[in-house]
JSON list of C-alpha atoms in Angstrom, two decimals:
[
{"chain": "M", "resi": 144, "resn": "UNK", "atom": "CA", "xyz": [-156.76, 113.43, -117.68]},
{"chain": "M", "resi": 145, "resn": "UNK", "atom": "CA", "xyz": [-159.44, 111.77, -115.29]},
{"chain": "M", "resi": 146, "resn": "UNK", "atom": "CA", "xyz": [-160.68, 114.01, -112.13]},
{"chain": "M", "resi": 147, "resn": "UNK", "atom": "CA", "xyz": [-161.46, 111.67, -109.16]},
{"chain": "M", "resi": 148, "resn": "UNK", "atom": "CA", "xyz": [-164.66, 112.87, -107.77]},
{"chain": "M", "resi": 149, "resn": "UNK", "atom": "CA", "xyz": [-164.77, 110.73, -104.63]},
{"chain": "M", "resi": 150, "resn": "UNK", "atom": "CA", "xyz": [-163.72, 107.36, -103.46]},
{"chain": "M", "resi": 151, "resn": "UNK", "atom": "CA", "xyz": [-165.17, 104.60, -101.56]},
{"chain": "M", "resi": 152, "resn": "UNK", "atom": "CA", "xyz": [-164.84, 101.20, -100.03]},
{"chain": "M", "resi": 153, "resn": "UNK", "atom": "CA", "xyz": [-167.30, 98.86, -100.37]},
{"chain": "M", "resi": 154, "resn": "UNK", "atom": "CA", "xyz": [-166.31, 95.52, -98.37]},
{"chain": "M", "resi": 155, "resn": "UNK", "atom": "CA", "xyz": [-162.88, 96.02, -99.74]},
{"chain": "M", "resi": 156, "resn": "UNK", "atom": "CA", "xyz": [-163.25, 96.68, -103.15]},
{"chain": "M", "resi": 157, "resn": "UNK", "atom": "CA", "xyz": [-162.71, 100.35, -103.57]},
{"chain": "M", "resi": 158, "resn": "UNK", "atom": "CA", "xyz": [-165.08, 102.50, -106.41]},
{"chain": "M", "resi": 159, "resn": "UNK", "atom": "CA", "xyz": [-164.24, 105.41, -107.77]},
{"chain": "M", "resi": 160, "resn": "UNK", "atom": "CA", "xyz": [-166.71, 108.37, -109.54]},
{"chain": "M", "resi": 161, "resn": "UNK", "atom": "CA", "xyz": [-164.25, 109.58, -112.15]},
{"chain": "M", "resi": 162, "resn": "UNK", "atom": "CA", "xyz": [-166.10, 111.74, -115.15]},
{"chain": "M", "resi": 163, "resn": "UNK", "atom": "CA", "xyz": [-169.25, 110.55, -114.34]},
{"chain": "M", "resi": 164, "resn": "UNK", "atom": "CA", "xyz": [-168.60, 107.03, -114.34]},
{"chain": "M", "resi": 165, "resn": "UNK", "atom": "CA", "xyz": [-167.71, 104.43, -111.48]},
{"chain": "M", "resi": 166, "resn": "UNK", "atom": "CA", "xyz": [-165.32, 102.09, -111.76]},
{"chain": "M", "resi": 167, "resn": "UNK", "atom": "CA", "xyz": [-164.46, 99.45, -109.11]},
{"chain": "M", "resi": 168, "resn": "UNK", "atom": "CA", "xyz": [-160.65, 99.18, -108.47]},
{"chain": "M", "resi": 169, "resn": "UNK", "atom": "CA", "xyz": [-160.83, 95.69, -108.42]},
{"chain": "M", "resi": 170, "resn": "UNK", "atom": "CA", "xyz": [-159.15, 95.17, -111.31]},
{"chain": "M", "resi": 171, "resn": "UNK", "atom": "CA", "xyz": [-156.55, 98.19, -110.92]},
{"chain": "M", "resi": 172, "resn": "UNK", "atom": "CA", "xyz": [-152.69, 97.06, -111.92]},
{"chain": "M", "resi": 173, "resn": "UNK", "atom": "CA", "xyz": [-151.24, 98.39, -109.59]},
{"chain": "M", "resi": 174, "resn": "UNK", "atom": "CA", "xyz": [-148.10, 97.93, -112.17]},
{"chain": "M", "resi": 175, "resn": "UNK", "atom": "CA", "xyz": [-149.18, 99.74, -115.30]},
{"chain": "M", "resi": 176, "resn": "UNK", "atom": "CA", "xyz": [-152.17, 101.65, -114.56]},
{"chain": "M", "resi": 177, "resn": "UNK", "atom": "CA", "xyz": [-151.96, 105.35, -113.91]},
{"chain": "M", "resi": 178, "resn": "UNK", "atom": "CA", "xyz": [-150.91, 105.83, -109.93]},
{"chain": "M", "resi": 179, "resn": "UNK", "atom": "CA", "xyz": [-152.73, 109.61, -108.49]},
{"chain": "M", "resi": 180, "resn": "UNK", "atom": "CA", "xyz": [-152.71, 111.08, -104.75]},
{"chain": "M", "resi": 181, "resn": "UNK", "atom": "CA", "xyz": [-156.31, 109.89, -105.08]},
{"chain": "M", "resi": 182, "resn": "UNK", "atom": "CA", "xyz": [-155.61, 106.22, -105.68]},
{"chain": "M", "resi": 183, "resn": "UNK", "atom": "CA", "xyz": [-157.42, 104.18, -103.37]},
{"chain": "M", "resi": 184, "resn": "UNK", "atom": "CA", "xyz": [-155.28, 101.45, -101.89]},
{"chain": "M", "resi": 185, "resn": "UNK", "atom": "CA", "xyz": [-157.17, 98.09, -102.08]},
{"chain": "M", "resi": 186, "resn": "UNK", "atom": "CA", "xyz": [-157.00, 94.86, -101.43]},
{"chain": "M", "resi": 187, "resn": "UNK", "atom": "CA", "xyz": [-155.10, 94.28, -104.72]},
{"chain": "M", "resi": 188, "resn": "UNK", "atom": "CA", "xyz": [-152.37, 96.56, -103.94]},
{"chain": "M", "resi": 189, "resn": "UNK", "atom": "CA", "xyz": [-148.42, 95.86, -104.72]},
{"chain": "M", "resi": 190, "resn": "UNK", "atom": "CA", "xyz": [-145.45, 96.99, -103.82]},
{"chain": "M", "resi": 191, "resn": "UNK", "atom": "CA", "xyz": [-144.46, 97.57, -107.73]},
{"chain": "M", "resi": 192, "resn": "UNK", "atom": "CA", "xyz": [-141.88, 99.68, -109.76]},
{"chain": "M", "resi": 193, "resn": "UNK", "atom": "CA", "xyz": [-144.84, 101.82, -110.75]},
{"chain": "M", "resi": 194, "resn": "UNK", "atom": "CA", "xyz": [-145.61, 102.58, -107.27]},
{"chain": "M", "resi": 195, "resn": "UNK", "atom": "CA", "xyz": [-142.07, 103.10, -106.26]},
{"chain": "M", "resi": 196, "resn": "UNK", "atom": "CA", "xyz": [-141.79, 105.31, -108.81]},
{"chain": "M", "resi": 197, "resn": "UNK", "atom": "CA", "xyz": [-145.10, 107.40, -107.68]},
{"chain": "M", "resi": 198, "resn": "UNK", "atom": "CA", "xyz": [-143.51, 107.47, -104.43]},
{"chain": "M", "resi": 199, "resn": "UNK", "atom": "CA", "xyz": [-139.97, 108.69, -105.33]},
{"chain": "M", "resi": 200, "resn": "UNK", "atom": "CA", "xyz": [-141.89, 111.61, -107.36]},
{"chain": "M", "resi": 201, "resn": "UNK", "atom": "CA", "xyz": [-143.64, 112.65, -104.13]},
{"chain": "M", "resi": 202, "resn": "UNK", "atom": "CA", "xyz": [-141.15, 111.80, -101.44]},
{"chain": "M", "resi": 203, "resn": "UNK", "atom": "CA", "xyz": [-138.11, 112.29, -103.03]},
{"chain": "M", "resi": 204, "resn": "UNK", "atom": "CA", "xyz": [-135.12, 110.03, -104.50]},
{"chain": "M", "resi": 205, "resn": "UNK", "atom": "CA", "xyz": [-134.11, 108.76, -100.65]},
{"chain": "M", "resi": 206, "resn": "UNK", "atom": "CA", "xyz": [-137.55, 106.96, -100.86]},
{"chain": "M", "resi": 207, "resn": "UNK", "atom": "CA", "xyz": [-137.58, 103.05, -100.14]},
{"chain": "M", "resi": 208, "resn": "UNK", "atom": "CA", "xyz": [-140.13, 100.61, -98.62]},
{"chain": "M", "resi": 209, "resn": "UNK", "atom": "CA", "xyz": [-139.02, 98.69, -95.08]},
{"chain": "M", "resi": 210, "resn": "UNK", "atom": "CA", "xyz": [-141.08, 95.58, -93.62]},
{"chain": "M", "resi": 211, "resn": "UNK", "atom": "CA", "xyz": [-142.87, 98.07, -91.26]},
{"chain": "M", "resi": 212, "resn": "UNK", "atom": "CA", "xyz": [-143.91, 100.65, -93.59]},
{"chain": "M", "resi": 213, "resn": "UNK", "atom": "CA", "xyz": [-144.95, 97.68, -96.23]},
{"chain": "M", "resi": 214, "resn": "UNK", "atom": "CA", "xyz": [-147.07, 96.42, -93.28]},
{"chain": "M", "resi": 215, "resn": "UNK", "atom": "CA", "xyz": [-148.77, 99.54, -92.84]},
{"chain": "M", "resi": 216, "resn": "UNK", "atom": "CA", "xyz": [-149.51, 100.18, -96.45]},
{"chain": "M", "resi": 217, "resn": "UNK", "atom": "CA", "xyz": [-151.60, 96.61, -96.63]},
{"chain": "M", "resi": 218, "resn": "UNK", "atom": "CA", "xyz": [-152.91, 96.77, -92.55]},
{"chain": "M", "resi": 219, "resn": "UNK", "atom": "CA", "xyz": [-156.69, 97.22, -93.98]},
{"chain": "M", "resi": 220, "resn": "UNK", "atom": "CA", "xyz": [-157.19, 100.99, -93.07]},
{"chain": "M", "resi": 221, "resn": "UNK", "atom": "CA", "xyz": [-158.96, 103.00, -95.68]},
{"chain": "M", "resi": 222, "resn": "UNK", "atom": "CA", "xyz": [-156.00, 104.72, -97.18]},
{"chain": "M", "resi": 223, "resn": "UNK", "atom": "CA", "xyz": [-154.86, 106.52, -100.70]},
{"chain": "M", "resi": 224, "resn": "UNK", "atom": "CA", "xyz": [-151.73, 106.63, -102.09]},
{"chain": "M", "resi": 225, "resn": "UNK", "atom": "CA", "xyz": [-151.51, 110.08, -100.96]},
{"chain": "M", "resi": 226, "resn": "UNK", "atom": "CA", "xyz": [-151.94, 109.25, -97.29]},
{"chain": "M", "resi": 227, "resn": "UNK", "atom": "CA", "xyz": [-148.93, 106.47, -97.87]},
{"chain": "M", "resi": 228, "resn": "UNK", "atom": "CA", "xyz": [-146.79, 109.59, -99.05]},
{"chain": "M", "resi": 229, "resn": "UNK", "atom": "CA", "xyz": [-147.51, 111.38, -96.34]},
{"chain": "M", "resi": 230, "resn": "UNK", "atom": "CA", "xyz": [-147.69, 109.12, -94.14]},
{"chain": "M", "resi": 231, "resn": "UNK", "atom": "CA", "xyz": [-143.46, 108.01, -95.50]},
{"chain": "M", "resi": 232, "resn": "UNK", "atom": "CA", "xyz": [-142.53, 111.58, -95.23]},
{"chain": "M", "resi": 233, "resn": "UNK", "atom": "CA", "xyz": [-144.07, 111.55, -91.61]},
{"chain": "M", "resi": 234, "resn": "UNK", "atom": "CA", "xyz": [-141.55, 108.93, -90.55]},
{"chain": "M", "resi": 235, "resn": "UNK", "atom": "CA", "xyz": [-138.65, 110.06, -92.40]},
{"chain": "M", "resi": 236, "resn": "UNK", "atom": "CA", "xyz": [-138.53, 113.60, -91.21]},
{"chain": "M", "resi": 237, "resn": "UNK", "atom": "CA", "xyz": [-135.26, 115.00, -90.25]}
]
């Protein structure tokens, strides 16, 4: 299992320090590769099965994307996917 040190963005490509290492997320699939709280969303990103599923593990099976919340998700901020789970729960509190 990686630990995710830190994360940056560097004129949108995002770089991780994981075990020592850097990696740009440049070339992160966002449909097979391995989806964390820590996961920088980049420029890349997709609204994919793997990512639903990351999302219905942390929010719960009433999960699903709308045009607004897919908006926010890709608006540019520096976000992780932990920030777009809380940031769902947020507007689907009851």
């Amino acid at each position: 299992m990686l630990c995710f040190d830190f994360a940056i963005t560097l004129k949108s490509t995002a770089l991780l320090y994981v075990d020592g290492e850097y990696i740009f997320m440049n070339d992160f699939d966002w449909h097979s590769d391995e989806i964390t709280s820590n996961t920088p969303v980049t420029k890349s990103y997709k609204n994919t099965q793997n990512v639903r599923r990351f999302l219905k593990n942390i929010c719960g099976p009433d999960f699903t994307f709308n045009r607004e919340f897919m908006a926010w998700i890709k608006d540019g901020s520096h976000k992780t996917m932990g920030d777009v789970a809380l940031e769902w729960q947020r507007r689907n509190e009851k």
